[in-house]
XYZ file of C-alpha atoms in Angstrom:
692
model
C 3.616 -2.080 -36.130
C 6.120 -0.931 -33.611
C 9.520 0.270 -34.932
C 12.304 -1.944 -33.537
C 15.512 -0.166 -34.462
C 18.828 0.941 -33.310
C 18.690 4.688 -32.981
C 21.408 7.127 -32.350
C 20.352 10.552 -31.157
C 21.073 13.349 -28.874
C 19.062 13.968 -25.706
C 16.673 16.913 -26.134
C 14.992 19.705 -24.113
C 18.208 19.729 -21.842
C 17.858 21.877 -18.725
C 21.154 22.539 -17.306
C 22.348 23.612 -13.824
C 25.994 23.914 -13.690
C 26.441 22.998 -10.139
C 29.168 24.149 -7.657
C 30.972 21.481 -5.922
C 29.301 21.891 -2.651
C 27.663 18.872 -1.602
C 23.829 19.107 -1.440
C 23.474 16.837 1.695
C 25.821 18.628 4.041
C 26.446 22.347 3.356
C 28.499 23.541 6.468
C 28.688 27.021 7.258
C 31.247 29.385 8.661
C 30.048 32.284 10.571
C 32.453 35.420 10.936
C 31.560 37.172 14.214
C 34.459 39.636 14.148
C 35.772 41.923 12.695
C 32.490 43.787 11.486
C 34.116 44.342 8.017
C 33.666 40.804 7.034
C 31.076 39.536 9.556
C 28.561 37.101 7.738
C 27.836 33.544 6.822
C 30.229 31.899 4.317
C 29.775 28.311 2.751
C 32.651 25.782 3.766
C 32.785 22.016 3.039
C 33.732 19.345 5.568
C 36.432 16.754 4.658
C 35.917 12.945 4.447
C 37.992 12.363 7.468
C 38.515 14.046 10.898
C 35.695 15.118 13.388
C 32.491 14.332 11.708
C 30.238 15.496 14.471
C 27.380 18.194 14.619
C 28.786 20.132 17.430
C 29.614 23.821 16.659
C 33.239 24.762 16.683
C 34.484 28.366 17.648
C 37.753 29.823 17.598
C 40.133 32.519 16.211
C 41.961 31.826 12.668
C 45.800 31.849 12.642
C 47.634 31.426 9.491
C 50.191 28.577 9.433
C 54.105 28.572 9.180
C 56.016 25.428 8.223
C 59.117 27.640 7.564
C 59.702 25.764 4.175
C 59.137 27.779 0.801
C 61.419 25.318 -1.321
C 58.663 22.713 -1.862
C 55.739 25.078 -2.054
C 54.900 28.033 0.367
C 55.397 28.479 4.118
C 51.576 28.351 4.584
C 50.474 25.181 2.900
C 51.435 23.029 5.892
C 53.279 20.400 3.912
C 56.021 20.119 6.556
C 56.019 20.406 10.110
C 54.385 23.774 11.475
C 56.696 25.959 13.291
C 54.265 28.534 14.788
C 52.131 27.666 18.011
C 48.540 26.958 16.885
C 47.293 25.962 20.416
C 43.531 26.698 20.933
C 43.354 28.275 17.422
C 41.910 27.278 14.062
C 44.693 26.935 11.571
C 44.472 28.564 8.305
C 46.193 26.553 5.501
C 46.672 27.142 1.740
C 46.041 24.355 -0.771
C 49.287 22.969 -2.170
C 50.791 19.918 -3.563
C 50.777 17.604 -0.464
C 47.808 15.622 0.869
C 45.040 17.017 2.691
C 45.494 14.454 5.494
C 49.071 15.780 5.830
C 48.064 19.375 6.081
C 45.377 18.623 8.718
C 47.776 16.183 10.661
C 50.640 18.991 10.879
C 48.027 21.130 12.236
C 46.626 19.016 14.928
C 50.209 18.222 16.067
C 50.720 22.104 16.414
C 47.852 22.324 18.715
C 45.044 23.392 16.309
C 41.452 22.745 17.348
C 40.364 22.840 13.727
C 41.673 23.516 10.296
C 40.331 25.661 7.320
C 42.012 24.958 3.893
C 41.971 27.618 1.257
C 41.353 26.777 -2.350
C 44.133 28.376 -4.660
C 41.956 28.617 -7.876
C 38.840 30.771 -8.486
C 35.517 29.308 -8.734
C 35.663 29.978 -12.464
C 38.233 27.209 -12.740
C 35.718 24.232 -13.406
C 38.372 21.718 -12.870
C 40.089 23.224 -9.446
C 37.970 25.855 -8.271
C 34.905 26.199 -5.773
C 34.353 24.015 -2.895
C 36.104 20.613 -2.303
C 35.200 17.727 -0.004
C 38.887 16.818 0.984
C 39.416 13.070 0.439
C 40.686 10.768 2.913
C 43.781 8.809 2.764
C 44.029 4.833 2.151
C 44.207 3.464 4.591
C 41.812 6.062 6.454
C 43.647 8.735 8.582
C 41.909 7.667 11.841
C 44.625 9.565 13.873
C 42.986 12.997 12.845
C 40.231 13.862 15.236
C 39.903 17.549 14.725
C 37.368 18.977 12.200
C 38.903 20.045 8.804
C 37.080 22.117 6.321
C 37.562 23.735 2.968
C 36.922 27.235 1.650
C 36.847 28.847 -1.616
C 39.743 31.189 -2.913
C 37.137 34.097 -2.925
C 36.159 33.572 0.745
C 39.861 33.260 1.774
C 40.748 36.599 -0.282
C 38.387 38.378 2.170
C 39.722 36.765 5.319
C 43.476 37.551 4.521
C 42.672 41.304 4.211
C 41.468 41.244 7.968
C 44.073 38.569 9.566
C 45.951 41.120 11.327
C 43.223 42.258 13.071
C 42.239 38.709 14.351
C 39.228 36.867 12.759
C 36.796 34.971 14.986
C 34.673 32.306 13.436
C 32.113 29.646 14.155
C 31.719 26.356 12.195
C 28.284 24.862 12.342
C 27.274 21.460 10.757
C 23.915 20.319 9.441
C 22.404 17.854 6.939
C 19.977 19.533 4.501
C 16.795 17.687 3.567
C 15.902 16.648 0.266
C 14.625 19.241 -2.015
C 10.916 18.513 -2.959
C 10.330 16.954 -6.055
C 7.699 18.660 -8.173
C 6.119 15.524 -9.675
C 4.060 16.541 -12.788
C 0.528 15.653 -12.983
C 1.197 13.504 -16.021
C 3.934 11.277 -14.361
C 2.920 7.646 -14.762
C 5.860 6.278 -13.171
C 8.533 7.431 -10.484
C 6.241 9.223 -8.135
C 6.227 6.837 -5.319
C 8.948 6.643 -2.778
C 11.606 4.177 -3.926
C 10.142 3.813 -7.501
C 12.544 6.223 -9.148
C 14.199 8.172 -6.557
C 16.385 5.275 -5.123
C 15.124 5.809 -1.632
C 17.137 3.610 0.468
C 18.485 1.498 -2.193
C 17.948 0.166 -5.493
C 14.582 -1.440 -4.519
C 13.092 -3.091 -7.574
C 15.796 -1.899 -9.857
C 18.779 -4.311 -10.557
C 22.304 -3.879 -11.559
C 24.092 -6.369 -13.973
C 27.867 -5.959 -12.992
C 29.973 -6.201 -9.898
C 31.966 -3.142 -11.027
C 30.413 -0.086 -12.575
C 27.039 1.515 -11.682
C 26.131 1.174 -7.959
C 23.804 2.611 -5.224
C 25.300 5.265 -3.167
C 23.591 6.702 -0.010
C 24.910 10.241 -0.802
C 25.555 10.352 -4.581
C 29.327 10.428 -3.989
C 31.516 10.699 -7.155
C 34.982 11.673 -5.635
C 36.877 8.525 -5.225
C 38.941 8.533 -8.657
C 42.027 10.689 -9.055
C 40.630 13.295 -11.253
C 37.392 14.285 -10.276
C 37.828 15.358 -6.402
C 36.807 18.811 -7.316
C 33.169 18.139 -8.136
C 32.422 15.199 -5.741
C 28.753 14.844 -5.347
C 25.437 14.829 -7.053
C 23.100 17.629 -6.655
C 19.855 16.068 -7.776
C 16.609 17.021 -5.959
C 16.607 13.580 -3.797
C 20.126 12.891 -3.737
C 20.011 12.838 0.154
C 18.204 9.562 0.154
C 20.595 7.936 -2.426
C 21.282 7.593 -6.132
C 23.048 5.376 -8.651
C 26.383 6.417 -9.700
C 29.289 5.222 -11.887
C 32.829 6.478 -10.916
C 34.662 5.498 -13.987
C 37.596 7.435 -12.828
C 38.115 5.409 -9.624
C 37.188 2.076 -11.431
C 40.086 2.589 -13.871
C 42.831 3.959 -11.598
C 41.777 3.029 -8.005
C 42.176 6.780 -6.891
C 45.840 6.904 -7.832
C 46.772 9.658 -10.159
C 48.718 8.133 -13.074
C 47.905 4.450 -12.199
C 45.629 4.132 -15.350
C 44.426 0.554 -15.832
C 44.956 -0.609 -12.475
C 41.505 -0.471 -10.912
C 38.698 -2.942 -10.745
C 37.285 -2.088 -14.085
C 39.929 -0.656 -16.482
C 39.104 1.510 -19.497
C 40.637 2.906 -22.502
C 38.259 4.091 -25.313
C 41.417 4.211 -27.626
C 42.006 0.547 -27.060
C 37.985 -0.002 -27.453
C 38.275 -1.217 -23.608
C 35.288 0.226 -21.690
C 33.789 -0.588 -18.222
C 30.235 -1.732 -19.133
C 27.420 -1.798 -16.726
C 23.722 -1.690 -17.020
C 20.810 -0.353 -14.536
C 17.576 -1.977 -15.088
C 14.112 -0.599 -14.140
C 11.229 -2.939 -12.823
C 8.532 -4.102 -15.227
C 6.256 -1.133 -15.962
C 2.608 -1.563 -17.064
C 1.593 0.819 -19.885
C -1.491 -0.823 -21.185
C -3.504 1.665 -19.656
C -1.863 4.352 -21.697
C -2.774 5.336 -25.230
C -1.597 8.507 -25.625
C 0.189 11.188 -27.849
C 3.612 9.917 -26.469
C 5.871 9.022 -23.569
C 8.782 10.696 -22.194
C 11.593 9.110 -19.992
C 12.647 11.820 -17.716
C 15.780 11.703 -15.120
C 18.353 13.983 -13.439
C 21.914 13.081 -13.804
C 25.507 14.182 -12.818
C 28.060 13.897 -15.482
C 31.637 14.694 -16.622
C 32.315 13.021 -19.943
C 35.618 12.052 -21.459
C 35.315 9.184 -23.757
C 32.465 7.056 -22.072
C 29.320 6.114 -24.212
C 25.722 6.236 -22.619
C 22.543 4.506 -23.869
C 19.055 3.783 -22.886
C 17.914 0.364 -24.017
C 14.186 -0.625 -24.265
C 12.361 -4.134 -23.946
C 8.612 -5.009 -24.284
C 8.912 -8.567 -22.937
C 10.082 -7.821 -19.503
C 13.841 -7.865 -20.225
C 13.918 -11.078 -22.048
C 14.858 -9.260 -25.331
C 16.092 -5.736 -25.862
C 14.978 -3.780 -29.031
C 15.509 0.046 -29.346
C 18.805 1.352 -28.221
C 18.975 5.100 -27.802
C 22.337 6.606 -27.630
C 22.415 9.774 -25.175
C 24.672 12.376 -23.591
C 26.415 13.021 -26.916
C 26.107 16.914 -26.391
C 28.793 16.492 -23.787
C 32.323 17.154 -25.283
C 35.579 15.433 -24.236
C 36.755 16.754 -20.935
C 33.338 18.591 -20.400
C 32.357 20.666 -17.645
C 30.914 19.079 -14.497
C 27.177 18.995 -14.605
C 25.592 17.913 -11.079
C 22.153 18.483 -11.653
C 21.253 18.075 -15.402
C 17.837 16.981 -16.538
C 17.466 14.667 -19.569
C 14.224 13.926 -21.363
C 14.148 11.171 -23.799
C 11.022 10.590 -26.215
C 9.595 6.778 -26.162
C 8.015 6.198 -29.455
C 5.596 3.413 -30.128
C 5.275 1.970 -26.533
C 1.876 3.268 -25.413
C -0.227 0.283 -24.547
C 2.716 -2.182 -23.624
C 2.119 -4.283 -20.378
C 5.630 -5.809 -20.137
C 7.719 -2.591 -20.815
C 11.115 -2.366 -19.313
C 14.060 -0.141 -19.944
C 17.761 0.230 -18.804
C 20.539 2.637 -18.617
C 23.883 1.406 -19.962
C 27.234 3.077 -19.517
C 30.517 2.254 -21.371
C 32.587 3.827 -18.824
C 35.886 5.618 -19.937
C 36.253 8.428 -17.561
C 34.911 10.442 -15.474
C 31.671 9.845 -13.787
C 27.821 9.544 -14.135
C 25.154 9.642 -11.661
C 21.401 8.852 -12.066
C 18.399 9.953 -9.749
C 14.708 10.646 -9.768
C 13.541 8.847 -12.983
C 10.079 9.386 -14.197
C 8.002 8.330 -17.252
C 5.603 11.183 -18.335
C 2.554 10.873 -20.531
C 3.476 13.839 -22.666
C 3.267 14.456 -26.649
C 5.453 16.996 -28.374
C 7.536 17.413 -31.529
C 11.228 18.738 -31.498
C 13.152 19.077 -35.022
C 16.765 19.356 -35.168
C 19.203 19.691 -37.992
C 21.825 17.141 -36.929
C 25.103 18.446 -35.848
C 27.986 16.804 -37.836
C 25.598 15.646 -40.553
C 25.502 18.390 -43.053
C 27.713 19.279 -46.118
C 30.290 21.733 -45.653
C 32.607 23.718 -48.159
C 34.956 21.491 -49.992
C 37.768 23.209 -48.307
C 38.136 25.182 -45.360
C 40.412 27.688 -47.418
C 40.417 28.147 -50.971
C 42.204 30.346 -53.177
C 39.945 33.140 -54.808
C 41.217 31.932 -58.214
C 39.895 28.368 -57.677
C 36.353 29.335 -56.516
C 33.886 26.353 -57.500
C 30.037 25.537 -56.667
C 29.037 24.471 -53.255
C 26.892 21.674 -52.854
C 24.222 21.392 -50.145
C 23.000 18.363 -48.019
C 21.727 18.027 -44.387
C 20.233 15.539 -42.064
C 17.224 15.942 -39.632
C 15.802 14.549 -36.713
C 12.554 14.679 -34.586
C 13.568 14.569 -30.956
C 9.920 14.296 -29.994
C 7.551 11.352 -29.869
C 4.797 13.362 -31.921
C 4.943 13.872 -35.778
C 6.600 17.232 -36.974
C 4.651 18.667 -39.658
C 5.205 20.877 -42.757
C 9.164 20.821 -42.433
C 11.146 23.192 -44.657
C 14.918 22.991 -45.005
C 16.812 26.244 -45.693
C 20.427 27.242 -46.651
C 21.860 30.647 -46.507
C 25.379 31.668 -47.712
C 26.481 34.805 -45.690
C 29.640 36.945 -46.624
C 30.976 38.016 -43.375
C 33.401 40.194 -44.768
C 30.964 42.351 -46.739
C 28.020 41.716 -44.352
C 25.744 40.416 -47.005
C 23.779 37.470 -47.684
C 24.766 36.178 -51.064
C 22.355 33.272 -51.468
C 19.326 31.596 -49.885
C 17.346 28.315 -50.750
C 14.681 26.254 -49.517
C 13.831 22.659 -49.712
C 10.322 21.417 -48.638
C 10.419 18.061 -46.875
C 6.809 17.533 -45.398
C 6.337 15.523 -42.262
C 8.596 13.572 -40.038
C 7.319 10.812 -37.497
C 8.016 10.919 -33.681
C 11.674 9.695 -33.165
C 12.241 9.842 -36.878
C 15.218 10.612 -38.716
C 16.277 11.491 -42.441
C 19.895 11.455 -43.446
C 21.349 13.121 -46.447
C 18.773 15.365 -47.694
C 20.162 17.151 -50.963
C 19.246 20.507 -52.357
C 18.670 20.504 -55.905
C 20.745 23.664 -56.733
C 24.372 24.556 -56.040
C 25.929 27.928 -55.593
C 29.309 29.356 -56.820
C 30.293 32.302 -54.415
C 31.814 35.693 -55.774
C 34.437 36.726 -53.178
C 36.553 39.840 -53.845
C 40.269 39.489 -54.507
C 42.548 39.218 -51.432
C 46.336 39.790 -50.998
C 48.646 38.453 -48.296
C 47.164 36.876 -45.251
C 43.882 38.734 -45.810
C 40.623 36.581 -46.331
C 37.180 36.596 -47.303
C 35.208 34.889 -44.653
C 31.837 32.924 -45.129
C 29.289 31.164 -43.120
C 26.930 28.587 -44.414
C 23.852 28.147 -42.309
C 21.393 25.038 -42.524
C 18.061 25.736 -40.829
C 14.837 23.739 -40.114
C 11.412 25.141 -39.632
C 8.210 23.189 -39.030
C 4.649 24.224 -37.847
C 4.778 22.558 -34.264
C 8.445 22.635 -33.602
C 8.850 23.078 -29.774
C 12.500 23.811 -29.487
C 14.304 26.293 -31.735
C 17.675 26.003 -30.330
C 18.795 22.971 -32.260
C 17.366 24.064 -35.556
C 20.383 25.766 -36.932
C 23.869 24.621 -37.823
C 26.461 26.768 -39.134
C 30.019 26.205 -40.700
C 32.789 28.735 -41.827
C 34.931 28.719 -44.844
C 37.505 31.215 -46.211
C 38.771 32.493 -49.457
C 42.479 33.193 -49.550
C 45.113 34.828 -51.896
C 46.886 31.370 -52.516
C 46.391 28.828 -49.827
C 44.345 25.590 -49.947
C 43.406 24.174 -46.475
C 41.227 21.882 -44.705
C 41.429 23.116 -41.147
C 42.639 26.210 -39.394
C 46.188 26.440 -38.375
C 46.931 26.189 -34.669
C 48.292 29.838 -34.683
C 44.925 31.203 -36.041
C 43.091 29.064 -33.279
C 45.575 30.097 -30.570
C 46.142 26.549 -29.147
C 47.506 23.258 -30.067
C 44.011 21.818 -30.985
C 45.022 19.463 -33.617
C 44.722 15.645 -33.174
C 47.853 13.335 -33.388
C 46.967 10.620 -35.887
C 48.684 7.042 -36.066
C 47.577 3.587 -36.648
C 46.311 1.646 -33.765
C 48.133 -1.297 -35.123
C 51.258 0.607 -34.162
C 52.548 0.735 -37.836
C 55.388 3.184 -38.179
C 55.265 3.763 -42.033
C 51.907 5.327 -42.743
C 50.587 8.304 -44.890
C 47.850 10.889 -44.358
C 46.848 13.762 -46.736
C 44.273 15.948 -48.523
C 42.356 16.174 -51.680
C 41.907 19.561 -53.529
C 40.487 20.138 -56.769
C 42.123 22.761 -58.957
C 39.623 24.813 -61.391
C 42.051 27.255 -62.911
C 45.515 25.622 -63.054
C 47.129 28.673 -65.109
C 46.382 30.778 -62.042
C 47.935 28.419 -59.301
C 51.646 27.179 -58.778
C 52.232 24.494 -56.021
C 55.182 26.005 -53.835
C 55.011 24.459 -50.412
C 53.010 22.350 -48.026
C 52.398 23.001 -44.141
C 52.244 20.050 -42.144
C 52.928 18.806 -38.617
C 53.712 15.872 -36.315
C 52.147 15.639 -32.622
C 55.455 14.398 -31.197
C 57.487 16.188 -28.694
C 61.089 16.978 -28.746
C 61.763 14.471 -26.021
C 60.469 11.657 -28.484
C 63.099 9.562 -29.901
C 62.702 10.251 -33.733
C 64.955 9.859 -36.534
C 64.142 10.108 -40.144
C 62.322 12.069 -42.981
C 58.950 13.536 -43.143
C 58.099 13.323 -46.811
C 55.506 15.434 -48.970
C 54.241 14.046 -52.177
C 51.961 15.774 -54.526
C 50.017 13.605 -56.873
C 47.934 14.344 -59.938
C 44.989 11.847 -59.501
C 42.500 10.275 -61.944
C 39.858 8.172 -60.110
C 39.591 5.740 -62.880
C 37.485 3.007 -61.143
C 35.468 5.869 -59.415
C 35.768 4.135 -55.975
C 37.309 7.217 -54.316
C 40.501 5.391 -53.414
C 43.869 6.783 -54.736
C 45.416 3.751 -56.240
C 48.922 3.356 -57.354
C 47.820 3.222 -61.112
C 45.634 6.168 -60.755
C 48.039 8.805 -59.472
C 51.313 10.440 -61.127
C 53.892 12.061 -58.759
C 54.578 15.690 -59.845
C 56.248 17.096 -56.890
C 57.934 16.216 -53.656
C 59.722 17.620 -50.594
C 61.087 16.448 -47.241
C 61.765 17.489 -43.773
C 64.611 15.681 -41.705
C 63.390 14.724 -38.350
C 65.371 13.959 -35.301
C 65.291 14.003 -31.672
C 65.584 17.305 -29.983
C 63.871 19.256 -32.771
C 62.015 21.941 -31.140
C 58.991 22.520 -33.395
C 57.274 19.564 -34.935
C 53.709 21.027 -35.149
C 54.111 23.578 -37.962
C 56.637 22.928 -40.568
C 56.872 24.265 -43.866
C 58.139 21.950 -46.608
C 59.319 23.411 -50.128
C 57.922 21.388 -53.039
C 60.024 20.716 -56.077
C 59.121 19.419 -59.424
C 59.603 15.667 -60.321
C 59.191 16.664 -63.955
C 62.286 18.756 -64.385
C 60.324 21.755 -64.372
C 61.139 25.126 -62.767
C 57.868 25.523 -61.072
C 54.962 22.986 -60.229
C 52.311 24.210 -62.669
C 48.849 22.772 -62.262
C 46.281 21.798 -64.728
C 42.740 23.270 -64.986
C 39.697 21.152 -63.659
C 42.177 18.423 -62.208
C 42.245 16.592 -58.886
C 45.333 16.301 -56.731
C 46.219 14.883 -53.502
C 49.052 16.026 -51.200
C 50.143 13.304 -48.982
C 52.533 13.205 -45.933
C 54.589 9.908 -45.417
C 56.432 8.891 -42.329
C 59.810 7.511 -43.160
C 61.567 6.622 -39.768
C 65.228 5.585 -40.286
C 65.059 4.064 -36.836
C 62.306 1.802 -35.842
C 60.876 0.440 -32.660
C 60.832 3.746 -30.855
C 58.400 6.176 -30.248
C 55.304 6.175 -33.166
C 55.292 9.174 -35.386
C 51.970 10.980 -35.196
C 50.409 13.127 -37.904
C 48.565 16.165 -36.971
C 44.841 16.355 -38.454
C 41.473 17.912 -37.476
C 39.101 16.167 -35.307
C 35.787 16.094 -36.988
C 33.884 15.040 -33.920
C 35.068 18.314 -32.312
C 34.854 20.487 -35.525
C 31.946 19.727 -37.769
C 33.143 22.138 -40.360
C 36.064 19.993 -41.005
C 33.901 16.966 -41.615
C 34.077 16.458 -45.322
C 32.043 13.042 -45.752
C 28.664 14.596 -46.282
C 29.984 17.229 -48.430
C 31.437 14.304 -50.615
C 28.065 12.822 -50.822
C 26.484 16.049 -52.031
C 29.371 16.861 -54.472
C 29.092 13.250 -55.963
C 25.462 13.623 -56.369
C 26.143 17.040 -58.247
C 28.484 15.320 -60.665
C 31.895 16.705 -59.131
C 33.195 14.269 -56.628
C 35.289 15.803 -53.792
C 36.906 14.261 -50.686
C 38.539 15.208 -47.441
C 41.445 13.175 -46.544
C 43.203 9.998 -47.483
C 45.212 7.332 -45.223
C 47.436 4.594 -45.940
C 49.668 2.152 -44.345
C 52.901 0.556 -45.270
C 55.532 -1.948 -44.145
C 58.782 0.053 -45.169
C 60.190 3.076 -46.272
C 60.340 2.002 -50.030
C 56.667 0.931 -50.426
C 55.240 4.547 -50.636
C 54.270 4.167 -54.286
C 52.458 1.077 -53.653
C 50.268 2.081 -50.685
């Protein structure tokens, strides 16, 4: 019986080539003939406007002067050029104005060609490297000279020798397609047009007017925010590829014009630009093998898009298996211009009406697909799943409140063949003393191809024994889950680590931004637009006699320019989960301490505030009790509504698995000691805090 299910899994066996932004189909060359100190060949890149011919251009470089340093530099050609460029090649620095304006000003001053210098190093993945300078809208047909672009590194060499005169020649050529090395076990995609999109879609089809489309050059540079990495670099991109420029589809190529394009997207509002690319029907009836693998090359930069492969066994009449891919690419990822993905296809050997389709839910920046193949290849690849394992109950815990750590993890077989004799391990390493304090294993057995098993518990817990600390010192630990198996082919994804600290007197669920060195916390607010809401964390106190609640640190993601007025209120509750549902009901909590911070427009620091707690029980100190649960909640209480929504700072568990306390909660509940991460509630007014 074939498994028909919805499967969410990361792609495996990823082979990554971090591409430069030089386009594969037209690598242009600048040959420096004099002076001898820098003579040689340098990569440059043609613009999308101006002379597109293949005739060589020779001349002497001359640095421009526009005599205006008030809106940039005198060498950015953003204003009319004052020096005579007749018969020379204008050397121009990148700046704030459009590339067409620079080249038009140089042409007016008599230049025969233009070389624009980047202002960021190649290591800058957003701005550095080579760039295909974009045309204007409408196209700049009045520019007839050749306009080229060079890296900062190339131009730094040029500037040293400018005074002696630099003679260059630009040559233009179109590189042939790189040969594709088709594996001997490829059963689809080896014929021209079958999977390389040679000359068009051929027998493939696309279901939407806006989204994925065939492009002769694999161009991805039409949007406002991805012009620095504009072209795919897959092996056969010169004969065409399928691309989705989600950036352009949302903004029409205009910076800041969000939602104005042909297919707007806003993942925060659950708005995506959906598009699917469907394969022809493929006959797999002759193949009864160890397993099949879908292989393709892609270009990708991720923001908040979602990517899937869907499977049909009745020629596309119905679709069963849905495989989520590309989850390894984080928000605002680097640019990957030639990235190979391998997706196992389990249970489809022998199907005669097999069909698959790529599905993108576009929300910036781009996706390109090329060189699609199906291989007859069996393998097993075990993985401990990222973000699906139990961490410590807190990121920071006072040494006086040490408690047992529960353990739980989840595993996946990324391969299409069974994974055999699996063992799961947990190690607790004291980084401060450089000692491994605890190790345990849990036998699992075998896991079928494409199989997954969630929430595998370890039978034992472990209570660390950190040394005493004072002040801001910490004892740092690392927990490490590992998977081993007899036939695991890839060890890269077998281990998942998480860190946690023991402190003198601080409970915390996340690191402070000062410790990280950046404003990394996410600003949280209800999508409903509610202005009165609450967000806070759970802490279990083991030894109440050794701990007094003094203050709470919390932040808002607002800026000083936001029109805010009101109070940021901290409440500390003693909590008894009477009904056991994990919710902090109004009849299950007792307020024992409170504090507040006045918030008003112009406040310079919202992100890190310390709020002193005072007892609500007329006690001089806030003394806690042994083996008791407490919840510290932050409540927004604006006195002026209808303005900027308040946004509470919190850790983003999708970016930081060690702050994901969900699986820890499952493991702790199984161990008979329920623990939680955070709680959230909304209200309608300032006086309903105690009923949320």
